[in-house]
């Protein structure tokens, strides 16, 4: 880019602010979700808009792009799945009763978090709700997913028989200042991580080291042992809310 700092490409077709960006795994396409209630698909090679996804009845809060499908969630309480080639809406996931803040695609699951104080798990292909995670006292803002196989040795696994069938766990962060870990198969809360004094805005997992990082409006980042729930470290140097983490 040189020393001028000038933009290499500018994409200007949206009619409202852009709330989220998602890059395809192959790096060839960029998905944007906007205040104008639409999502757009862009080529990273020529910066041209190659897809315009319309159907949401309110602004888009978050989006996720895979190589063949795009997912968006909205203040209209729904999540939508789109065909990236045709722009056709393939599925609408209904059930939340307030703004859907965040979605996460993992394996055959679609997870969502909402202002209705719940997180939910959906079958990606069947448009069907599989599980509801209820226990937060305020809205769910951020999500992470892992399998107990990633962090536990066989002799450490003592979960109930029902949960041995599926060892997937969902992690949720909320404006109630807590992080919760849930068994996906049963919807049961496995752990509640206490320590933050502000809303939890972001989560990131380091499964090989059995650690979870959380960022908050209390200006701190906290590290947790994902197996025991023990708080390991607190990072306190920021002078404002921590809104994003990467490991």
mmCIF file of C-alpha atoms in Angstrom:
data_model
loop_
_atom_site.group_PDB
_atom_site.id
_atom_site.type_symbol
_atom_site.label_atom_id
_atom_site.label_comp_id
_atom_site.label_asym_id
_atom_site.label_seq_id
_atom_site.Cartn_x
_atom_site.Cartn_y
_atom_site.Cartn_z
ATOM 1 C CA UNK A 1 0.000 0.000 0.000
ATOM 2 C CA UNK A 2 3.022 2.289 0.249
ATOM 3 C CA UNK A 3 3.226 5.160 2.674
ATOM 4 C CA UNK A 4 0.092 7.000 1.577
ATOM 5 C CA UNK A 5 -2.345 4.677 3.368
ATOM 6 C CA UNK A 6 -4.810 5.009 0.493
ATOM 7 C CA UNK A 7 -7.580 2.451 0.001
ATOM 8 C CA UNK A 8 -6.903 -0.328 -2.482
ATOM 9 C CA UNK A 9 -10.587 -1.081 -3.139
ATOM 10 C CA UNK A 10 -13.842 0.584 -2.110
ATOM 11 C CA UNK A 11 -17.225 -1.218 -2.044
ATOM 12 C CA UNK A 12 -20.073 1.283 -1.734
ATOM 13 C CA UNK A 13 -23.379 -0.374 -2.711
ATOM 14 C CA UNK A 14 -24.955 -0.660 0.769
ATOM 15 C CA UNK A 15 -27.499 1.977 1.797
ATOM 16 C CA UNK A 16 -26.685 1.783 5.499
ATOM 17 C CA UNK A 17 -23.899 1.104 7.946
ATOM 18 C CA UNK A 18 -22.094 -2.242 7.733
ATOM 19 C CA UNK A 19 -22.347 -4.213 10.968
ATOM 20 C CA UNK A 20 -20.256 -7.278 10.129
ATOM 21 C CA UNK A 21 -17.809 -8.747 7.595
ATOM 22 C CA UNK A 22 -17.104 -12.419 6.896
ATOM 23 C CA UNK A 23 -14.470 -13.812 4.526
ATOM 24 C CA UNK A 24 -15.001 -17.163 2.796
ATOM 25 C CA UNK A 25 -12.578 -19.960 3.763
ATOM 26 C CA UNK A 26 -10.971 -19.790 0.302
ATOM 27 C CA UNK A 27 -10.509 -16.004 0.607
ATOM 28 C CA UNK A 28 -12.236 -15.291 -2.701
ATOM 29 C CA UNK A 29 -15.456 -13.715 -1.408
ATOM 30 C CA UNK A 30 -16.490 -11.269 1.278
ATOM 31 C CA UNK A 31 -19.947 -11.149 2.887
ATOM 32 C CA UNK A 32 -21.230 -7.928 4.452
ATOM 33 C CA UNK A 33 -24.299 -7.451 6.648
ATOM 34 C CA UNK A 34 -25.845 -4.008 6.835
ATOM 35 C CA UNK A 35 -28.222 -1.663 8.615
ATOM 36 C CA UNK A 36 -30.117 -1.547 5.310
ATOM 37 C CA UNK A 37 -31.450 -5.063 6.046
ATOM 38 C CA UNK A 38 -29.499 -6.747 3.253
ATOM 39 C CA UNK A 39 -26.313 -8.721 2.880
ATOM 40 C CA UNK A 40 -23.992 -8.465 -0.109
ATOM 41 C CA UNK A 41 -21.409 -10.817 -1.528
ATOM 42 C CA UNK A 42 -18.262 -9.295 -3.013
ATOM 43 C CA UNK A 43 -15.397 -10.679 -5.042
ATOM 44 C CA UNK A 44 -12.103 -9.949 -3.313
ATOM 45 C CA UNK A 45 -10.395 -10.012 -6.729
ATOM 46 C CA UNK A 46 -12.337 -7.214 -8.450
ATOM 47 C CA UNK A 47 -14.337 -5.654 -5.535
ATOM 48 C CA UNK A 48 -17.560 -6.157 -7.509
ATOM 49 C CA UNK A 49 -20.846 -7.100 -5.833
ATOM 50 C CA UNK A 50 -21.864 -10.564 -7.049
ATOM 51 C CA UNK A 51 -24.769 -11.239 -4.702
ATOM 52 C CA UNK A 52 -27.529 -9.253 -3.003
ATOM 53 C CA UNK A 53 -29.421 -11.116 -0.272
ATOM 54 C CA UNK A 54 -32.787 -9.511 0.494
ATOM 55 C CA UNK A 55 -35.554 -10.747 2.786
ATOM 56 C CA UNK A 56 -34.859 -9.663 6.353
ATOM 57 C CA UNK A 57 -37.411 -7.230 7.755
ATOM 58 C CA UNK A 58 -34.896 -5.294 9.865
ATOM 59 C CA UNK A 59 -31.162 -4.629 10.066
ATOM 60 C CA UNK A 60 -28.608 -7.428 9.966
ATOM 61 C CA UNK A 61 -26.531 -7.789 13.119
ATOM 62 C CA UNK A 62 -24.072 -10.516 12.077
ATOM 63 C CA UNK A 63 -23.170 -12.688 9.096
ATOM 64 C CA UNK A 64 -21.126 -15.806 8.376
ATOM 65 C CA UNK A 65 -19.825 -17.005 5.018
ATOM 66 C CA UNK A 66 -18.816 -20.473 3.935
ATOM 67 C CA UNK A 67 -17.775 -21.486 0.422
ATOM 68 C CA UNK A 68 -21.296 -22.453 -0.689
ATOM 69 C CA UNK A 69 -23.661 -20.945 1.880
ATOM 70 C CA UNK A 70 -24.110 -17.659 3.707
ATOM 71 C CA UNK A 71 -25.850 -17.109 7.045
ATOM 72 C CA UNK A 72 -27.284 -13.875 8.419
ATOM 73 C CA UNK A 73 -29.124 -12.926 11.611
ATOM 74 C CA UNK A 74 -31.226 -9.889 12.225
ATOM 75 C CA UNK A 75 -33.194 -7.623 14.532
ATOM 76 C CA UNK A 76 -36.276 -9.202 12.915
ATOM 77 C CA UNK A 77 -35.683 -12.180 15.314
ATOM 78 C CA UNK A 78 -34.725 -14.610 12.512
ATOM 79 C CA UNK A 79 -31.685 -16.278 10.983
ATOM 80 C CA UNK A 80 -31.450 -16.985 7.258
ATOM 81 C CA UNK A 81 -29.358 -19.319 5.143
ATOM 82 C CA UNK A 82 -28.583 -18.282 1.542
ATOM 83 C CA UNK A 83 -27.225 -19.917 -1.587
ATOM 84 C CA UNK A 84 -24.152 -17.875 -2.493
ATOM 85 C CA UNK A 85 -24.454 -18.669 -6.209
ATOM 86 C CA UNK A 86 -28.117 -17.763 -6.748
ATOM 87 C CA UNK A 87 -28.880 -15.454 -3.796
ATOM 88 C CA UNK A 88 -31.877 -17.663 -2.965
ATOM 89 C CA UNK A 89 -32.943 -17.924 0.673
ATOM 90 C CA UNK A 90 -32.614 -21.619 1.527
ATOM 91 C CA UNK A 91 -33.891 -21.589 5.111
ATOM 92 C CA UNK A 92 -35.415 -19.324 7.752
ATOM 93 C CA UNK A 93 -34.831 -20.251 11.394
ATOM 94 C CA UNK A 94 -37.647 -18.900 13.585
ATOM 95 C CA UNK A 95 -38.019 -19.148 17.349
ATOM 96 C CA UNK A 96 -36.183 -16.275 18.996
ATOM 97 C CA UNK A 97 -38.433 -13.578 20.410
ATOM 98 C CA UNK A 98 -35.997 -10.662 20.170
ATOM 99 C CA UNK A 99 -32.954 -9.430 18.239
ATOM 100 C CA UNK A 100 -30.538 -12.202 17.249
ATOM 101 C CA UNK A 101 -27.044 -10.890 18.038
ATOM 102 C CA UNK A 102 -24.707 -13.647 16.953
ATOM 103 C CA UNK A 103 -24.590 -16.937 15.058
ATOM 104 C CA UNK A 104 -21.992 -19.691 14.935
ATOM 105 C CA UNK A 105 -21.816 -22.573 12.464
ATOM 106 C CA UNK A 106 -20.079 -25.709 13.755
ATOM 107 C CA UNK A 107 -20.345 -29.187 12.240
ATOM 108 C CA UNK A 108 -24.040 -29.680 11.401
ATOM 109 C CA UNK A 109 -25.101 -27.212 14.067
ATOM 110 C CA UNK A 110 -26.135 -23.583 13.831
ATOM 111 C CA UNK A 111 -25.955 -21.751 17.173
ATOM 112 C CA UNK A 112 -27.528 -18.374 17.906
ATOM 113 C CA UNK A 113 -27.630 -15.874 20.775
ATOM 114 C CA UNK A 114 -30.326 -13.281 21.349
ATOM 115 C CA UNK A 115 -31.639 -10.391 23.390
ATOM 116 C CA UNK A 116 -34.372 -12.817 24.502
ATOM 117 C CA UNK A 117 -31.777 -14.135 27.017
ATOM 118 C CA UNK A 118 -31.437 -17.495 25.296
ATOM 119 C CA UNK A 119 -29.038 -19.261 23.001
ATOM 120 C CA UNK A 120 -30.378 -21.870 20.608
ATOM 121 C CA UNK A 121 -29.073 -24.748 18.528
ATOM 122 C CA UNK A 122 -30.528 -25.544 15.107
ATOM 123 C CA UNK A 123 -30.092 -28.248 12.529
ATOM 124 C CA UNK A 124 -28.419 -26.464 9.607
ATOM 125 C CA UNK A 125 -30.173 -28.558 6.954
ATOM 126 C CA UNK A 126 -33.583 -29.197 8.508
ATOM 127 C CA UNK A 127 -34.489 -25.658 9.646
ATOM 128 C CA UNK A 128 -35.324 -27.212 13.018
ATOM 129 C CA UNK A 129 -34.510 -26.086 16.541
ATOM 130 C CA UNK A 130 -32.632 -28.836 18.384
ATOM 131 C CA UNK A 131 -31.950 -27.232 21.749
ATOM 132 C CA UNK A 132 -32.576 -24.110 23.805
ATOM 133 C CA UNK A 133 -30.109 -22.853 26.418
ATOM 134 C CA UNK A 134 -31.933 -20.863 29.071
ATOM 135 C CA UNK A 135 -30.355 -19.479 32.237
ATOM 136 C CA UNK A 136 -28.762 -16.106 31.501
ATOM 137 C CA UNK A 137 -30.414 -13.156 33.194
ATOM 138 C CA UNK A 138 -29.807 -10.839 30.251
ATOM 139 C CA UNK A 139 -29.028 -10.935 26.536
ATOM 140 C CA UNK A 140 -26.546 -13.384 25.010
ATOM 141 C CA UNK A 141 -23.907 -11.475 23.025
ATOM 142 C CA UNK A 142 -21.201 -13.942 22.031
ATOM 143 C CA UNK A 143 -20.726 -17.666 21.367
ATOM 144 C CA UNK A 144 -17.980 -20.292 21.172
ATOM 145 C CA UNK A 145 -18.109 -24.046 20.560
ATOM 146 C CA UNK A 146 -15.850 -26.982 21.345
ATOM 147 C CA UNK A 147 -15.897 -30.719 21.977
ATOM 148 C CA UNK A 148 -14.863 -32.225 25.298
ATOM 149 C CA UNK A 149 -12.658 -34.542 23.240
ATOM 150 C CA UNK A 150 -10.556 -31.467 22.438
ATOM 151 C CA UNK A 151 -9.759 -30.730 26.079
ATOM 152 C CA UNK A 152 -10.355 -33.882 28.152
ATOM 153 C CA UNK A 153 -8.638 -37.224 28.415
ATOM 154 C CA UNK A 154 -10.944 -40.239 28.441
ATOM 155 C CA UNK A 155 -10.352 -40.900 32.147
ATOM 156 C CA UNK A 156 -11.390 -37.334 32.961
ATOM 157 C CA UNK A 157 -14.771 -37.600 31.301
ATOM 158 C CA UNK A 158 -17.406 -38.153 33.947
ATOM 159 C CA UNK A 159 -20.457 -36.656 32.277
ATOM 160 C CA UNK A 160 -23.837 -38.336 32.332
ATOM 161 C CA UNK A 161 -24.621 -41.112 29.869
ATOM 162 C CA UNK A 162 -26.829 -38.847 27.775
ATOM 163 C CA UNK A 163 -23.979 -36.403 27.274
ATOM 164 C CA UNK A 164 -21.495 -39.110 26.324
ATOM 165 C CA UNK A 165 -23.437 -39.508 23.078
ATOM 166 C CA UNK A 166 -22.545 -35.969 22.037
ATOM 167 C CA UNK A 167 -19.603 -34.261 23.717
ATOM 168 C CA UNK A 168 -20.224 -30.865 22.092
ATOM 169 C CA UNK A 169 -20.313 -27.848 24.374
ATOM 170 C CA UNK A 170 -21.493 -24.290 23.755
ATOM 171 C CA UNK A 171 -19.993 -21.285 25.555
ATOM 172 C CA UNK A 172 -22.080 -18.114 25.905
ATOM 173 C CA UNK A 173 -21.207 -14.624 27.109
ATOM 174 C CA UNK A 174 -23.899 -12.252 28.349
ATOM 175 C CA UNK A 175 -24.613 -8.747 29.563
ATOM 176 C CA UNK A 176 -25.375 -10.380 32.928
ATOM 177 C CA UNK A 177 -21.546 -10.408 33.375
ATOM 178 C CA UNK A 178 -21.279 -14.202 33.243
ATOM 179 C CA UNK A 179 -19.925 -16.832 30.895
ATOM 180 C CA UNK A 180 -21.806 -20.132 30.778
ATOM 181 C CA UNK A 181 -20.787 -23.508 29.363
ATOM 182 C CA UNK A 182 -23.581 -25.829 28.183
ATOM 183 C CA UNK A 183 -23.895 -29.429 27.064
ATOM 184 C CA UNK A 184 -25.387 -29.225 23.570
ATOM 185 C CA UNK A 185 -27.133 -32.599 23.798
ATOM 186 C CA UNK A 186 -29.161 -31.816 26.921
ATOM 187 C CA UNK A 187 -29.145 -28.021 27.187
ATOM 188 C CA UNK A 188 -27.808 -28.386 30.736
ATOM 189 C CA UNK A 189 -25.489 -25.699 32.093
ATOM 190 C CA UNK A 190 -22.166 -27.348 32.870
ATOM 191 C CA UNK A 191 -20.367 -24.328 34.324
ATOM 192 C CA UNK A 192 -20.989 -20.666 35.148
ATOM 193 C CA UNK A 193 -17.817 -18.577 35.103
ATOM 194 C CA UNK A 194 -18.002 -15.642 37.510
ATOM 195 C CA UNK A 195 -15.606 -12.698 37.728
ATOM 196 C CA UNK A 196 -16.486 -10.056 35.163
ATOM 197 C CA UNK A 197 -18.260 -6.942 36.431
ATOM 198 C CA UNK A 198 -19.462 -5.837 32.992
ATOM 199 C CA UNK A 199 -21.079 -7.339 29.911
ATOM 200 C CA UNK A 200 -19.087 -10.107 28.221
ATOM 201 C CA UNK A 201 -18.654 -9.001 24.608
ATOM 202 C CA UNK A 202 -16.250 -11.553 23.129
ATOM 203 C CA UNK A 203 -14.923 -15.082 23.639
ATOM 204 C CA UNK A 204 -12.089 -17.079 22.101
ATOM 205 C CA UNK A 205 -10.998 -20.653 22.836
ATOM 206 C CA UNK A 206 -7.496 -22.084 23.008
ATOM 207 C CA UNK A 207 -8.531 -25.753 23.212
ATOM 208 C CA UNK A 208 -5.010 -27.288 23.109
ATOM 209 C CA UNK A 209 -4.131 -25.335 26.264
ATOM 210 C CA UNK A 210 -7.593 -25.849 27.787
ATOM 211 C CA UNK A 211 -8.097 -22.099 28.064
ATOM 212 C CA UNK A 212 -10.951 -19.715 27.340
ATOM 213 C CA UNK A 213 -10.453 -15.950 27.005
ATOM 214 C CA UNK A 214 -13.273 -13.455 27.603
ATOM 215 C CA UNK A 215 -13.405 -9.696 27.022
ATOM 216 C CA UNK A 216 -15.779 -7.302 28.721
ATOM 217 C CA UNK A 217 -17.088 -3.788 29.208
ATOM 218 C CA UNK A 218 -15.304 -3.910 32.583
ATOM 219 C CA UNK A 219 -12.122 -3.167 30.556
ATOM 220 C CA UNK A 220 -10.588 -6.576 31.367
ATOM 221 C CA UNK A 221 -9.689 -9.794 29.605
ATOM 222 C CA UNK A 222 -9.942 -12.923 31.721
ATOM 223 C CA UNK A 223 -8.464 -16.370 31.161
ATOM 224 C CA UNK A 224 -10.300 -19.471 32.382
ATOM 225 C CA UNK A 225 -9.446 -23.148 32.628
ATOM 226 C CA UNK A 226 -12.162 -24.590 30.398
ATOM 227 C CA UNK A 227 -12.135 -27.932 32.257
ATOM 228 C CA UNK A 228 -12.371 -26.707 35.858
ATOM 229 C CA UNK A 229 -13.864 -23.234 35.340
ATOM 230 C CA UNK A 230 -11.042 -21.703 37.404
ATOM 231 C CA UNK A 231 -10.124 -18.106 36.600
ATOM 232 C CA UNK A 232 -6.423 -18.094 35.753
ATOM 233 C CA UNK A 233 -5.455 -14.521 34.866
ATOM 234 C CA UNK A 234 -6.903 -11.011 34.570
ATOM 235 C CA UNK A 235 -5.493 -8.500 32.061
ATOM 236 C CA UNK A 236 -6.288 -4.936 33.201
ATOM 237 C CA UNK A 237 -4.406 -2.461 30.995
ATOM 238 C CA UNK A 238 -7.238 -1.390 28.648
ATOM 239 C CA UNK A 239 -9.031 1.895 29.347
ATOM 240 C CA UNK A 240 -12.208 0.898 27.525
ATOM 241 C CA UNK A 241 -14.415 -2.060 26.637
ATOM 242 C CA UNK A 242 -12.767 -5.108 25.044
ATOM 243 C CA UNK A 243 -14.818 -5.862 21.927
ATOM 244 C CA UNK A 244 -12.777 -8.458 20.041
ATOM 245 C CA UNK A 245 -10.218 -11.181 20.775
ATOM 246 C CA UNK A 246 -8.001 -13.342 18.558
ATOM 247 C CA UNK A 247 -5.666 -16.126 19.636
#
